[in-house]
Coordinates of C-alpha atoms (C1' of nucleotides) in Angstrom, one line a residue:
Chain A
M296 CA 19.4 23.4 -26.7
S297 CA 18.0 25.5 -23.5
R298 CA 14.8 23.4 -23.2
M299 CA 15.7 23.6 -19.1
T300 CA 13.1 21.5 -17.5
S301 CA 10.1 23.4 -18.3
P302 CA 7.4 20.8 -19.2
V303 CA 9.8 18.4 -17.8
R304 CA 7.6 15.4 -18.6
Q305 CA 4.0 14.6 -18.6
E306 CA 3.2 11.6 -16.5
P307 CA 2.0 8.5 -18.2
L308 CA -1.7 7.9 -18.9
V309 CA -1.7 5.0 -16.7
I310 CA -0.5 7.2 -13.6
Q311 CA -3.2 9.8 -14.5
L312 CA -5.7 7.0 -14.5
C313 CA -4.6 5.6 -11.1
E314 CA -4.9 9.0 -9.3
Q315 CA -8.2 9.8 -10.9
F316 CA -9.7 6.5 -9.9
R317 CA -8.2 6.9 -6.5
R318 CA -9.9 10.1 -6.1
M319 CA -13.1 8.7 -7.2
I320 CA -12.8 6.1 -4.4
D321 CA -11.9 8.4 -1.9
D322 CA -14.5 11.1 -2.5
G323 CA -17.1 8.6 -2.6
T324 CA -17.8 8.7 -6.4
W325 CA -17.5 5.1 -6.4
P326 CA -18.6 4.0 -3.1
V327 CA -17.1 1.0 -1.1
G328 CA -18.8 -2.3 -2.0
T329 CA -20.1 -1.3 -5.3
R330 CA -19.5 -2.1 -8.9
I331 CA -17.4 0.2 -11.0
P332 CA -18.1 0.4 -14.7
G333 CA -16.5 -2.2 -16.9
E334 CA -13.1 -1.9 -18.6
N335 CA -14.4 -1.5 -21.9
Q336 CA -16.8 1.1 -20.9
L337 CA -14.0 3.0 -19.0
A338 CA -11.7 2.7 -22.2
S339 CA -14.3 4.2 -24.4
E340 CA -15.4 6.9 -21.9
L341 CA -12.0 8.0 -21.2
G342 CA -10.6 7.9 -24.6
V343 CA -7.9 5.4 -23.9
S344 CA -7.2 1.6 -24.6
R345 CA -8.4 -1.0 -22.4
G346 CA -5.0 -2.4 -21.8
T347 CA -4.0 1.1 -20.2
V348 CA -7.4 0.8 -18.1
R349 CA -6.5 -2.5 -17.0
E350 CA -3.1 -1.4 -15.7
A351 CA -4.5 1.3 -13.5
L352 CA -7.2 -1.0 -12.3
R353 CA -4.5 -3.9 -11.5
A354 CA -2.4 -1.5 -9.5
L355 CA -5.2 -0.1 -7.4
S356 CA -6.4 -4.1 -6.9
V357 CA -3.0 -4.9 -5.8
A358 CA -2.9 -2.0 -3.5
G359 CA -6.1 -3.5 -1.9
L360 CA -8.5 -0.7 -3.0
L361 CA -10.3 -2.7 -5.9
E362 CA -11.3 -6.2 -6.1
P363 CA -11.9 -7.8 -9.5
R364 CA -14.3 -10.6 -10.1
V365 CA -14.0 -12.8 -13.1
G366 CA -17.3 -12.8 -15.0
D367 CA -18.8 -10.4 -12.6
G368 CA -16.8 -7.1 -12.5
T369 CA -14.6 -5.0 -10.3
Y370 CA -15.6 -3.8 -6.9
V371 CA -14.5 -1.2 -4.4
R372 CA -12.9 -3.0 -1.5
T373 CA -11.7 0.0 0.9
R374 CA -10.7 3.3 1.1
D375 CA -8.0 3.1 3.3
E376 CA -4.9 1.8 1.4
L377 CA -2.8 1.6 4.6
A378 CA -5.2 -0.6 6.2
A379 CA -5.2 -2.8 3.3
I380 CA -1.5 -3.3 3.2
L381 CA -1.2 -3.9 7.0
T382 CA -4.2 -6.4 6.6
R383 CA -2.6 -8.1 3.6
D384 CA 0.5 -9.5 4.9
R385 CA 0.2 -10.9 8.3
R386 CA 3.7 -9.9 9.0
G387 CA 2.5 -7.3 11.1
G388 CA 1.8 -9.4 14.1
D389 CA -1.2 -11.0 15.6
L390 CA -4.1 -9.5 17.5
E391 CA -2.2 -8.9 20.6
D392 CA 0.4 -6.8 18.8
I393 CA -2.3 -4.7 16.9
L394 CA -4.2 -3.9 20.1
D395 CA -0.8 -2.9 21.9
V396 CA 0.0 -0.4 19.0
R397 CA -3.3 0.8 18.9
S398 CA -3.3 1.8 22.7
V399 CA 0.1 3.5 22.2
L400 CA -1.3 5.6 19.4
E401 CA -4.6 6.3 21.3
T402 CA -2.8 7.2 24.5
A403 CA -0.4 9.5 22.8
A404 CA -3.0 11.2 20.8
G405 CA -5.1 11.7 24.1
V406 CA -2.2 13.6 25.7
R407 CA -1.8 15.8 22.6
A408 CA -5.6 16.2 22.5
A409 CA -5.7 17.8 25.9
R410 CA -3.0 20.2 24.7
H411 CA -4.3 21.1 21.2
R412 CA -8.0 20.5 21.6
T413 CA -10.2 23.2 20.3
E414 CA -13.8 24.3 21.1
E415 CA -14.9 22.6 18.2
D416 CA -13.0 19.3 19.2
I417 CA -14.9 19.2 22.5
R418 CA -18.4 19.8 21.0
A419 CA -17.7 16.8 18.7
L420 CA -16.3 14.7 21.7
R421 CA -19.7 15.5 23.5
R422 CA -21.7 14.8 20.9
A423 CA -20.0 11.4 19.9
L424 CA -20.5 10.8 23.7
A425 CA -24.1 11.4 23.5
D426 CA -24.4 9.4 20.4
R427 CA -22.8 6.4 22.1
A428 CA -24.9 6.7 25.2
A429 CA -28.1 7.0 23.4
A430 CA -27.2 3.9 21.2
D431 CA -26.4 1.8 24.3
A432 CA -29.8 2.8 26.1
A433 CA -31.6 2.0 22.8
R434 CA -29.5 -1.6 22.7
D435 CA -28.8 -0.5 19.2
V436 CA -25.5 -2.3 18.7
D437 CA -24.7 -1.4 15.0
A438 CA -25.1 2.3 16.3
Y439 CA -23.2 1.8 19.4
V440 CA -20.3 0.4 17.6
E441 CA -20.4 3.4 15.0
A442 CA -20.6 5.9 17.7
D443 CA -17.8 4.2 19.8
A444 CA -15.6 4.3 16.7
A445 CA -16.6 8.2 16.1
F446 CA -15.7 9.2 19.6
H447 CA -12.2 7.4 19.4
R448 CA -11.7 8.9 15.9
T449 CA -12.7 12.4 17.1
L450 CA -10.2 12.1 20.0
I451 CA -7.5 11.3 17.6
R452 CA -8.4 14.0 15.4
A453 CA -8.2 16.5 18.2
S454 CA -4.6 15.6 18.7
G455 CA -3.9 17.8 15.7
N456 CA -1.4 15.3 14.1
P457 CA -2.9 14.1 10.9
L458 CA -0.3 11.5 10.5
L459 CA -1.2 9.8 14.2
L460 CA -5.1 9.9 12.8
R461 CA -4.1 8.0 9.5
L462 CA -2.0 5.2 11.5
Y463 CA -4.7 4.8 13.9
E464 CA -7.5 4.5 11.5
A465 CA -5.2 1.9 9.4
V466 CA -4.3 -0.1 12.6
N467 CA -8.0 0.2 13.7
E468 CA -9.4 -0.9 10.2
S469 CA -6.5 -4.0 10.4
M470 CA -7.8 -4.7 13.9
V471 CA -11.6 -5.1 12.7
A472 CA -10.4 -7.3 9.9
S473 CA -8.8 -9.6 12.4
I474 CA -11.8 -10.2 14.4
R475 CA -15.1 -10.0 12.6
R476 CA -16.9 -10.6 15.9
T477 CA -16.0 -7.2 17.3
T478 CA -16.5 -8.4 20.7
S479 CA -18.6 -5.3 21.2
L480 CA -20.1 -6.3 24.3
P481 CA -23.6 -4.8 25.5
E482 CA -21.8 -2.3 27.8
D483 CA -19.5 -2.6 30.6
P484 CA -20.7 0.1 33.1
Q485 CA -17.2 1.0 33.7
L486 CA -16.3 1.7 30.0
G487 CA -19.0 4.5 29.7
G488 CA -17.4 6.3 32.8
L489 CA -13.9 6.0 31.5
H490 CA -15.0 7.4 28.0
E491 CA -16.8 10.5 30.1
A492 CA -13.6 10.8 32.1
L493 CA -11.5 10.9 29.0
A494 CA -13.5 13.5 27.4
D495 CA -13.3 15.7 30.6
A496 CA -9.8 15.5 30.8
V497 CA -9.3 16.6 27.3
E498 CA -11.8 19.4 27.9
A499 CA -9.8 20.5 31.0
G500 CA -6.3 20.2 29.0
D501 CA -5.1 17.9 31.7
A502 CA -2.5 15.8 29.8
E503 CA -1.6 13.7 32.6
R504 CA -5.0 12.9 33.4
A505 CA -5.9 12.1 29.7
H506 CA -3.1 9.9 29.5
A507 CA -4.0 7.9 32.7
C508 CA -7.7 7.5 31.4
A509 CA -6.6 6.6 28.1
A510 CA -4.2 3.8 29.5
E511 CA -7.1 2.5 31.7
L512 CA -9.6 2.5 29.0
F513 CA -7.0 0.1 26.9
R514 CA -6.6 -2.0 30.0
E515 CA -10.2 -2.8 30.3
V516 CA -10.9 -3.2 26.6
G517 CA -7.4 -5.2 26.2
F518 CA -8.6 -7.7 28.7
L519 CA -12.1 -8.1 27.2
S520 CA -10.6 -8.9 23.7
A521 CA -7.9 -11.2 25.0
V522 CA -10.6 -13.4 26.5
S523 CA -12.1 -13.9 23.2
G524 CA -9.1 -15.1 21.5
E525 CA -8.5 -15.5 17.9
P526 CA -9.2 -18.2 15.5
S527 CA -6.2 -19.8 13.8
Chain B
M127 CA -20.6 -31.5 -9.4
S128 CA -19.0 -32.1 -6.2
R129 CA -16.1 -30.2 -6.9
M130 CA -16.0 -28.8 -3.4
T131 CA -13.2 -25.9 -3.2
S132 CA -10.2 -27.8 -3.6
P133 CA -7.9 -26.4 -6.4
V134 CA -11.1 -24.7 -7.9
R135 CA -9.5 -21.6 -8.9
Q136 CA -5.9 -20.6 -8.8
E137 CA -4.8 -17.0 -8.5
P138 CA -4.5 -15.0 -11.9
L139 CA -1.0 -15.1 -13.5
V140 CA -0.6 -11.1 -12.7
I141 CA -1.1 -11.7 -8.9
Q142 CA 1.6 -14.8 -9.2
L143 CA 4.0 -12.6 -10.9
C144 CA 3.4 -9.7 -8.5
E145 CA 4.4 -12.0 -5.5
Q146 CA 7.1 -13.4 -7.2
F147 CA 8.6 -10.0 -8.2
R148 CA 8.0 -8.7 -4.7
R149 CA 9.8 -11.8 -3.2
M150 CA 12.9 -11.0 -5.8
I151 CA 13.0 -7.6 -4.4
D152 CA 12.6 -8.3 -0.6
D153 CA 15.1 -11.3 -0.9
G154 CA 17.7 -9.2 -2.5
T155 CA 17.6 -11.1 -5.9
W156 CA 16.7 -7.5 -7.4
P157 CA 18.9 -5.2 -5.0
V158 CA 17.7 -1.7 -4.5
G159 CA 18.9 0.9 -7.1
T160 CA 19.5 -1.8 -9.8
R161 CA 17.9 -2.4 -13.2
I162 CA 15.7 -5.3 -13.5
P163 CA 15.5 -7.2 -16.8
G164 CA 13.3 -5.7 -19.4
E165 CA 9.6 -6.6 -20.1
N166 CA 10.3 -8.5 -23.1
Q167 CA 13.0 -10.6 -21.4
L168 CA 11.0 -11.2 -18.4
A169 CA 7.8 -12.3 -20.6
S170 CA 10.0 -14.8 -22.9
E171 CA 11.8 -16.1 -19.5
L172 CA 8.5 -16.7 -17.7
G173 CA 6.5 -17.9 -20.5
V174 CA 3.7 -15.0 -20.3
S175 CA 2.8 -12.2 -22.6
R176 CA 4.3 -8.9 -22.0
G177 CA 1.1 -7.4 -21.1
T178 CA 0.7 -9.6 -18.1
V179 CA 4.3 -8.7 -17.2
R180 CA 3.4 -5.1 -17.5
E181 CA 0.4 -5.3 -15.4
A182 CA 2.5 -6.9 -12.7
L183 CA 5.3 -4.3 -12.9
R184 CA 3.2 -1.3 -12.9
A185 CA 1.2 -2.6 -9.8
L186 CA 4.7 -2.6 -8.0
S187 CA 5.4 0.6 -9.6
V188 CA 2.3 2.1 -8.3
A189 CA 3.1 0.7 -4.8
G190 CA 6.4 2.5 -4.6
L191 CA 8.6 -0.5 -5.1
L192 CA 9.7 0.0 -8.7
E193 CA 10.5 3.1 -11.0
P194 CA 10.3 2.7 -14.8
R195 CA 12.3 5.0 -16.8
V196 CA 11.2 5.6 -20.5
G197 CA 13.9 4.4 -22.9
D198 CA 16.0 3.1 -20.1
G199 CA 14.5 0.2 -18.1
T200 CA 12.9 -0.4 -14.6
Y201 CA 14.7 0.2 -11.3
V202 CA 14.0 -1.0 -8.0
R203 CA 13.1 2.1 -5.6
T204 CA 12.8 0.6 -2.3
R205 CA 11.9 -2.6 -0.3
D206 CA 9.7 -0.9 2.2
E207 CA 6.2 -0.5 0.6
L208 CA 4.7 0.9 3.8
A209 CA 7.3 3.9 3.7
A210 CA 6.7 4.4 0.1
I211 CA 3.0 5.1 0.7
L212 CA 3.6 7.1 3.5
T213 CA 6.0 9.3 1.6
R214 CA 4.1 9.3 -1.5
D215 CA 1.0 11.4 -0.6
R216 CA 2.0 14.1 1.8
R217 CA -1.5 13.7 3.5
G218 CA 0.6 12.3 6.6
G219 CA 1.4 15.6 7.9
D220 CA 4.6 17.7 7.9
L221 CA 7.8 16.9 9.3
E222 CA 7.0 18.0 12.7
D223 CA 4.2 15.5 12.8
I224 CA 6.1 12.8 11.6
L225 CA 9.0 13.4 14.2
D226 CA 6.2 13.4 16.8
V227 CA 4.8 9.9 15.8
R228 CA 8.1 8.6 15.6
S229 CA 8.9 9.6 19.1
V230 CA 5.7 8.2 20.3
L231 CA 6.5 4.9 18.8
E232 CA 10.0 4.6 20.0
T233 CA 9.2 5.7 23.4
A234 CA 6.6 3.3 23.7
A235 CA 9.0 0.7 22.3
G236 CA 11.6 1.4 24.8
V237 CA 9.2 0.5 27.7
R238 CA 8.3 -2.7 26.1
A239 CA 11.7 -3.7 25.3
A240 CA 12.6 -3.2 28.9
R241 CA 10.0 -5.8 29.6
H242 CA 10.6 -8.3 27.0
R243 CA 14.2 -7.8 26.1
T244 CA 16.0 -11.2 25.7
E245 CA 19.9 -11.7 26.2
E246 CA 20.5 -11.3 22.3
D247 CA 18.6 -8.3 22.4
I248 CA 21.0 -6.8 24.9
R249 CA 24.0 -8.2 23.2
A250 CA 22.8 -6.4 20.1
L251 CA 22.2 -3.1 21.7
R252 CA 25.7 -3.3 23.1
R253 CA 27.3 -4.1 19.8
A254 CA 25.5 -1.2 18.1
L255 CA 26.5 1.2 21.1
A256 CA 30.1 0.1 20.4
D257 CA 30.0 0.7 16.7
R258 CA 28.3 4.0 17.2
A259 CA 30.9 5.3 19.6
A260 CA 33.5 3.9 17.5
A261 CA 32.1 5.6 14.3
D262 CA 32.1 8.9 16.5
A263 CA 35.6 8.7 17.5
A264 CA 36.6 8.0 13.8
R265 CA 34.8 11.1 12.5
D266 CA 32.9 8.8 10.0
V267 CA 29.5 10.2 9.4
D268 CA 28.2 7.7 7.4
A269 CA 29.2 5.0 9.5
Y270 CA 27.8 6.9 12.7
V271 CA 24.4 7.4 11.1
E272 CA 24.1 3.7 10.2
A273 CA 25.2 2.7 13.6
D274 CA 22.9 5.2 15.1
A275 CA 20.0 3.8 13.2
A276 CA 20.9 0.2 13.8
F277 CA 20.7 1.0 17.6
H278 CA 17.2 2.4 17.3
R279 CA 16.1 -0.2 15.0
T280 CA 17.5 -3.0 17.5
L281 CA 15.7 -1.2 20.5
I282 CA 12.4 -1.2 18.6
R283 CA 13.0 -4.9 17.7
A284 CA 13.4 -5.8 21.3
S285 CA 9.8 -4.6 22.2
G286 CA 8.8 -7.9 20.6
N287 CA 6.1 -6.3 18.8
P288 CA 6.6 -6.7 14.9
L289 CA 4.0 -4.3 14.0
L290 CA 5.8 -1.6 16.1
L291 CA 8.8 -2.3 14.3
R292 CA 7.1 -2.2 10.9
L293 CA 5.6 1.2 11.6
Y294 CA 8.6 2.7 13.1
E295 CA 10.8 1.8 10.1
A296 CA 8.2 2.9 7.5
V297 CA 7.9 6.3 9.7
N298 CA 11.5 6.7 10.0
E299 CA 12.1 6.2 6.3
S300 CA 9.2 8.7 5.5
M301 CA 11.1 11.3 7.7
V302 CA 14.6 10.4 6.2
A303 CA 13.0 11.1 2.8
S304 CA 11.7 14.4 4.3
I305 CA 14.7 15.7 5.2
R306 CA 18.1 14.2 3.9
R307 CA 20.1 16.2 6.9
T308 CA 18.8 13.9 9.4
T309 CA 22.4 13.2 10.3
S310 CA 21.8 14.3 13.9
L311 CA 25.0 16.3 14.0
P312 CA 28.5 15.3 14.8
E313 CA 27.8 14.4 18.4
D314 CA 26.5 16.1 21.5
P315 CA 28.5 14.7 24.4
Q316 CA 25.1 14.3 26.1
L317 CA 23.6 12.0 23.4
G318 CA 26.2 9.4 24.0
G319 CA 25.3 9.2 27.8
L320 CA 21.6 9.1 27.1
H321 CA 22.0 6.2 24.5
E322 CA 24.1 4.4 27.1
A323 CA 21.5 5.3 29.7
L324 CA 18.4 3.9 27.7
A325 CA 20.4 0.7 27.1
D326 CA 21.2 0.3 30.6
A327 CA 17.5 0.5 31.7
V328 CA 16.5 -1.8 28.9
E329 CA 19.1 -4.4 30.2
A330 CA 17.9 -3.9 33.7
G331 CA 14.3 -4.1 32.7
D332 CA 13.4 -0.6 34.3
A333 CA 10.4 0.3 32.0
E334 CA 10.0 3.6 33.8
R335 CA 13.5 4.7 33.3
A336 CA 13.7 3.3 29.8
H337 CA 10.7 5.6 29.1
A338 CA 12.3 8.7 30.8
C339 CA 15.4 8.1 28.9
A340 CA 13.6 7.7 25.4
A341 CA 11.6 11.0 26.2
E342 CA 14.9 12.9 27.3
L343 CA 16.7 11.3 24.1
F344 CA 14.3 13.1 21.8
R345 CA 14.0 16.2 23.8
E346 CA 17.6 16.7 23.5
V347 CA 17.8 16.2 19.8
G348 CA 15.8 19.0 19.4
F349 CA 12.6 17.1 18.8
L350 CA 9.4 17.5 20.5
S351 CA 9.4 17.0 24.2
A352 CA 7.7 13.2 24.3
V353 CA 5.3 12.5 27.0
S354 CA 4.0 10.0 25.2
G355 CA 4.1 6.2 26.4
E356 CA 3.0 4.9 29.5
P357 CA 5.1 4.4 32.2
S358 CA 2.7 2.1 34.1
Chain C
dT159 C1' 39.9 14.8 -26.6
dT160 C1' 35.3 16.2 -27.6
dA161 C1' 31.3 17.2 -29.8
dG162 C1' 27.9 15.3 -32.9
dT163 C1' 25.3 11.3 -34.8
dG164 C1' 23.0 7.0 -35.2
dC165 C1' 21.6 2.6 -33.7
dA166 C1' 19.5 -0.7 -30.5
dA167 C1' 16.7 -1.2 -26.7
dA168 C1' 13.2 0.1 -23.3
dT169 C1' 8.9 1.9 -21.8
dG170 C1' 4.2 3.7 -23.1
dT171 C1' 0.0 3.0 -25.7
dC172 C1' -2.9 1.1 -28.9
dC173 C1' -5.6 -2.6 -31.3
dG174 C1' -7.7 -7.1 -32.0
dA175 C1' -8.7 -11.8 -30.5
dC176 C1' -10.0 -15.5 -27.8
dA177 C1' -10.9 -18.2 -23.1
dT178 C1' -13.1 -18.6 -19.1
dC179 C1' -16.1 -17.6 -15.7
dT180 C1' -20.6 -15.4 -13.7
dA181 C1' -25.0 -13.0 -13.0
dC182 C1' -29.3 -13.0 -14.8
dA183 C1' -33.2 -14.0 -17.5
dT184 C1' -35.6 -17.4 -19.8
dA185 C1' -37.7 -21.8 -20.4
dC186 C1' -39.0 -26.1 -18.5
dA187 C1' -40.6 -29.7 -15.3
dT188 C1' -42.7 -30.4 -11.1
Chain D
dA52 C1' -46.9 -21.2 -8.5
dT53 C1' -42.2 -22.9 -7.4
dG54 C1' -37.9 -24.8 -8.1
dT55 C1' -34.5 -26.3 -11.4
dA56 C1' -32.2 -26.5 -15.9
dT57 C1' -30.3 -23.7 -19.5
dG58 C1' -28.4 -20.5 -22.4
dT59 C1' -26.8 -16.1 -23.2
dA60 C1' -24.5 -11.4 -22.6
dG61 C1' -20.9 -9.4 -20.4
dA62 C1' -17.1 -9.5 -17.5
dT63 C1' -12.3 -10.2 -16.5
dG64 C1' -7.9 -12.8 -17.8
dT65 C1' -4.5 -13.7 -21.2
dC66 C1' -2.3 -13.5 -25.5
dG67 C1' 0.0 -11.7 -29.9
dG68 C1' 1.5 -7.7 -32.7
dA69 C1' 2.3 -3.1 -33.9
dC70 C1' 3.9 1.6 -33.5
dA71 C1' 5.6 5.9 -31.1
dT72 C1' 8.9 8.0 -28.1
dT73 C1' 12.6 8.4 -25.3
dT74 C1' 17.3 6.9 -23.6
dG75 C1' 21.8 4.9 -23.2
dC76 C1' 25.7 4.2 -25.6
dA77 C1' 29.0 3.0 -29.3
dC78 C1' 30.9 5.1 -32.9
dT79 C1' 32.4 8.7 -35.8
dA80 C1' 34.6 13.0 -37.1
dA81 C1' 36.5 17.7 -36.0

DNA sequence: TTAGTGCAAATGTCCGACATCTACATACAT
DNA sequence: ATGTATGTAGATGTCGGACATTTGCACTAA
């Protein structure tokens, strides 16, 4: 009769499992690179059939989040679904196009960061810069790459646009997947200065200068990356 | 022993089905909005079990391409997987952020289109503009919206960067999903002129003017002022 | 014409079974 | 002691059948 649309309809078990598994990947319960429990174990623990668990796991596998290995188990591949899709089908263009879009996103983020930056953003930027310089001085390549990535991520976050950050991280991840030899050279003295100048512009709230610094920064990096080329 | 790595292992049936179904959605064999054959029918036709078919269909459903309805069947929801993801989880930010990113992408595309445009690009732009004006004169809202979208899509394509086009279409689709009333009003006399001016700038290869026109275009429509791309 | 009914079909879920592959431990030969 | 072969347990991949619930639609009756 007048059932209206109160309990409308409960989502299928498979969807619930998908969301739960996705959360566990996202919050680190299932860290990237590790092996998750087997299908039979998950089924018995969650009180559902193995077929239902399989459907959920398969969906996340096709989405690029998981990677099943016959005879071994299922491993967590990545947490960024967007990046997985961009990487999967190469319809997204070659490395040059990726770098181009990346520069567009970061340049735009630089302008917006100069406008909406908070005190905390500036502190985070300074901290990332200090880490970056320290890693460079210590000749620690891994730490340098990490600190450099953290600086850029902090800059995008300071733009105050979550979608911008999401797209940037996905494109960036896709780029890293394209070139495993990240061409992270020791350190071009000019790059350090450009990073400092960009942070200064953001702190000063000078959108125009931030724009110029970001563009210049990518002109340098783009040149360096273009030299290495891409294996095909 | 020396099996090398020739055909050693072929992809699982589920993955093959996923790719096949995805192709059928993409090439229009299964048009958007229509109902695809039932699981039992697909299973018997393809010579696989229903469970395998279900895994493939479920994967595409979670990806946002299909939409199963209990007691009815499975329908094609969309062809743009990227847009489906951006739309699904609203972590990407609100409408304002979407519009902001959209303006960033289109402004950047305008600059690149002015540099890499071909004769065919210009013809396509002129054709879209003519359709747009005709629809406006005929007071045909649907045709106007379609022609307007075609113009912008053509502009992005003229940038020569496939990734840029892909991201734009996804973000645009996500925006349309956010607000159905995107039908940017009947027609502001100024808008027609701005579209013409943008096409002129692209044809002339004037990147700076294209940048200014695209930014002005978004400002006029009431969107955020876009001081995004790089005029260099 | 309209409201109600019943049926066929579709998806959702469960169970059980077997095949194939792999990591790991064990035993063996050097 | 070390390297190699072997076997086994467990993992994913696939299949078949079964039942529940829901829905669209044709049919019927008021």
